[in-house]
PDB file of C-alpha atoms in Angstrom:
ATOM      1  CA  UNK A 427      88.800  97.053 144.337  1.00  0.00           C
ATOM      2  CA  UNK A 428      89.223  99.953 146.323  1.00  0.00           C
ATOM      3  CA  UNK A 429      92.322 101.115 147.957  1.00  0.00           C
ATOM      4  CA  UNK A 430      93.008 104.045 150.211  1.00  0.00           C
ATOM      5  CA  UNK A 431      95.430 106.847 149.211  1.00  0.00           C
ATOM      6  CA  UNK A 432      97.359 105.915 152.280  1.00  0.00           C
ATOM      7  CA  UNK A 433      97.660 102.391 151.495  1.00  0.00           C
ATOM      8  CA  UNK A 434      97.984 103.384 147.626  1.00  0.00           C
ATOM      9  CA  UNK A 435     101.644 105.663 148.547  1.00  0.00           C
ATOM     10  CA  UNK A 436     102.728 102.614 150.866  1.00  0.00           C
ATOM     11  CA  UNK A 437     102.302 100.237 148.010  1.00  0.00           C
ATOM     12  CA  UNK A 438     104.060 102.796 145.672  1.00  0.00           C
ATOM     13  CA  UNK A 439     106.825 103.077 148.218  1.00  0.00           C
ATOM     14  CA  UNK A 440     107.298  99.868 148.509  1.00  0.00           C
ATOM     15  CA  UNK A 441     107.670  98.941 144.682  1.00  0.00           C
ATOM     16  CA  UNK A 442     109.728 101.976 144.378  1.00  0.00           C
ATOM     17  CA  UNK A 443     112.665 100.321 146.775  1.00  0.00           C
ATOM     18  CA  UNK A 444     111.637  96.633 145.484  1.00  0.00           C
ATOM     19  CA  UNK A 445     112.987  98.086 141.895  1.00  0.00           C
ATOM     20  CA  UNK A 446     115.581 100.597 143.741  1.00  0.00           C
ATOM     21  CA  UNK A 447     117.385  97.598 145.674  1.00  0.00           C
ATOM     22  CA  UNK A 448     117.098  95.116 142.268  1.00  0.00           C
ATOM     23  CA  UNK A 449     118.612  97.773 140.201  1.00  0.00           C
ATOM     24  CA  UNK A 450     120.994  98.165 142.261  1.00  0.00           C
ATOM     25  CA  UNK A 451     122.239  94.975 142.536  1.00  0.00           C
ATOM     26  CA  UNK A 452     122.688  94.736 138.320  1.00  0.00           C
ATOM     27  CA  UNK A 453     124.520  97.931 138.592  1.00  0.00           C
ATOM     28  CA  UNK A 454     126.884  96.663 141.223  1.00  0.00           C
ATOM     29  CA  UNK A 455     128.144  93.560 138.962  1.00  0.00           C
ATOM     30  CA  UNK A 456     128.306  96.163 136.002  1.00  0.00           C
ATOM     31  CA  UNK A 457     131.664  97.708 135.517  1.00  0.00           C
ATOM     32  CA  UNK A 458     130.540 101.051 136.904  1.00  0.00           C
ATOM     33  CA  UNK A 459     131.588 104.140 138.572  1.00  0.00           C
ATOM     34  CA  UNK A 460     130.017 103.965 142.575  1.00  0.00           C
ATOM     35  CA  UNK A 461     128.307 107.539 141.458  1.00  0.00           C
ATOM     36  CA  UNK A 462     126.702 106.359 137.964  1.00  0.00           C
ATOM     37  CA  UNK A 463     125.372 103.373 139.980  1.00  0.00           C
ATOM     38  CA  UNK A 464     123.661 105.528 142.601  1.00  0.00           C
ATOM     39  CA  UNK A 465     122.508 108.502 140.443  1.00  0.00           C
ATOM     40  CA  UNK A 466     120.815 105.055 138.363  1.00  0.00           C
ATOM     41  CA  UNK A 467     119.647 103.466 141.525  1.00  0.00           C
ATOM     42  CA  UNK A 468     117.962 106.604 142.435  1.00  0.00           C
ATOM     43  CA  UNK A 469     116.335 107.715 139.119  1.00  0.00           C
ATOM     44  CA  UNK A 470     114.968 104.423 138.772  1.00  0.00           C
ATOM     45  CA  UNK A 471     113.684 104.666 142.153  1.00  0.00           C
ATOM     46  CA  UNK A 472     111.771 107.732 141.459  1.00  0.00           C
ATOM     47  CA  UNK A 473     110.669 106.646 138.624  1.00  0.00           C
ATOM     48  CA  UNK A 474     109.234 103.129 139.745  1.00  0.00           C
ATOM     49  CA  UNK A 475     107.278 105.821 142.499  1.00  0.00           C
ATOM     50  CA  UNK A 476     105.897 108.464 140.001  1.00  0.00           C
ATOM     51  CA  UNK A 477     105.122 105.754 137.445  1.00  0.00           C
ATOM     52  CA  UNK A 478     102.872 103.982 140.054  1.00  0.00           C
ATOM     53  CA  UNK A 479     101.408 107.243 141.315  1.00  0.00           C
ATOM     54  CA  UNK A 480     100.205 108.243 137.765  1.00  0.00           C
ATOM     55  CA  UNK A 481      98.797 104.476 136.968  1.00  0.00           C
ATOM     56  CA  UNK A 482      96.755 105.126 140.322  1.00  0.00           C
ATOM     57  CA  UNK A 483      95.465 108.378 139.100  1.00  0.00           C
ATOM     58  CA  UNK A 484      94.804 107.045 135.996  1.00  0.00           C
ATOM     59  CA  UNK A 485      92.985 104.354 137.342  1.00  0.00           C
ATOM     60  CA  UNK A 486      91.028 106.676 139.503  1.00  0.00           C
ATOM     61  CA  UNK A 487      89.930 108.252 136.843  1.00  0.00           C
ATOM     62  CA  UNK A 488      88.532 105.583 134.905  1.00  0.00           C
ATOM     63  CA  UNK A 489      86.019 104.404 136.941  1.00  0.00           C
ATOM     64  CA  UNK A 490      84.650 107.658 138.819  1.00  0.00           C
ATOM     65  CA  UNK A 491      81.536 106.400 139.484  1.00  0.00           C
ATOM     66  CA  UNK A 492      82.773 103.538 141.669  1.00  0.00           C
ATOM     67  CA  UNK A 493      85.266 106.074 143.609  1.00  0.00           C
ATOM     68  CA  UNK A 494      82.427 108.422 144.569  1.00  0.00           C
ATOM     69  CA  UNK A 495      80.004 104.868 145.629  1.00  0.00           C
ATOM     70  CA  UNK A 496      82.761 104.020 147.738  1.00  0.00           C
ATOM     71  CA  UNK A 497      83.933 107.540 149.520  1.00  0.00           C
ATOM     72  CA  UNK A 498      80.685 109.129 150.137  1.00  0.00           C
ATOM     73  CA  UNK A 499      79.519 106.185 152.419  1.00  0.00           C
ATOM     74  CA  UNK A 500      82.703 106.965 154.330  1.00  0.00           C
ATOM     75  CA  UNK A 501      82.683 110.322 155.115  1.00  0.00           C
ATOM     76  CA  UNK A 502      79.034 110.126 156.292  1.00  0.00           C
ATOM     77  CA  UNK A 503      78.425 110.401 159.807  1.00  0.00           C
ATOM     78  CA  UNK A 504      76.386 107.345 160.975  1.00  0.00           C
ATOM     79  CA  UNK A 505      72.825 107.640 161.273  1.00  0.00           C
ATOM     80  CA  UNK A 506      73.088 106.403 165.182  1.00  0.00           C
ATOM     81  CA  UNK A 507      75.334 108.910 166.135  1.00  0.00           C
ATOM     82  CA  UNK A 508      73.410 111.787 164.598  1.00  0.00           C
ATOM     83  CA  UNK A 509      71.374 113.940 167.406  1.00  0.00           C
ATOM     84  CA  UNK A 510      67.948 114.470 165.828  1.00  0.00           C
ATOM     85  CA  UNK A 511      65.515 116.357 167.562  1.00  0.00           C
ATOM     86  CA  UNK A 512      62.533 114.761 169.772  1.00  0.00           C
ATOM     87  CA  UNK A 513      58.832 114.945 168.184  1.00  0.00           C
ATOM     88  CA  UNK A 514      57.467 115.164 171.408  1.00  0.00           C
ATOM     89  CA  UNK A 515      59.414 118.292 172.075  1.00  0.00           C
ATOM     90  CA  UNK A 516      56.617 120.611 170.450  1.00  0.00           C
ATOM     91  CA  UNK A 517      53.826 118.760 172.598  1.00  0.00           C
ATOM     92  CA  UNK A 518      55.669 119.786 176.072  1.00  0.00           C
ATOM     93  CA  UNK A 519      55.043 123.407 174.953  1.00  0.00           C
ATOM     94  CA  UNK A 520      51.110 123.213 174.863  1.00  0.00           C
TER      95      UNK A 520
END
């Protein structure tokens, strides 16, 4: 399956403040101080986000033949709007 690197950080984002907003919660019912439950909201947020990231790379770099069949199709231009050049060009000159 292949994802895009935008798509891939929107997904990351996304479990990030999933796991932020559920950790959260637990801390809330805890018997915490309002700062030790934000400074743990927010590591765990970062985590969540870093921890994705470097399963992504790692994944990436696992199968490196399959990343390089998928992008170099992509950043081709396609062959109909290439400008090639006329073969009966050189018979106008004679």
């Amino acid at each position: 399956m292949y994802i895009t690197s935008r798509a891939s950080t929107i997904r990351n984002f996304s479990l990030a403040a999933v796991n932020g907003t559920i950790t959260l919660i637990i801390l809330l019912i805890a018997p915490l101080g309002l700062s030790a439950v934000i400074s743990n909201t927010f590591l765990v947020t970062v985590a969540t986000f870093f921890a994705s990231t470097a399963a992504d790379q790692i994944v990436r770099y696992l199968q490196p033949s399959r990343a390089q069949e998928i992008q170099s199709p992509l950043e081709s231009t396609p062959v109909s709007s290439q400008i090639s050049p006329r073969r009966d060009s050189q018979n106008l000159d004679r």
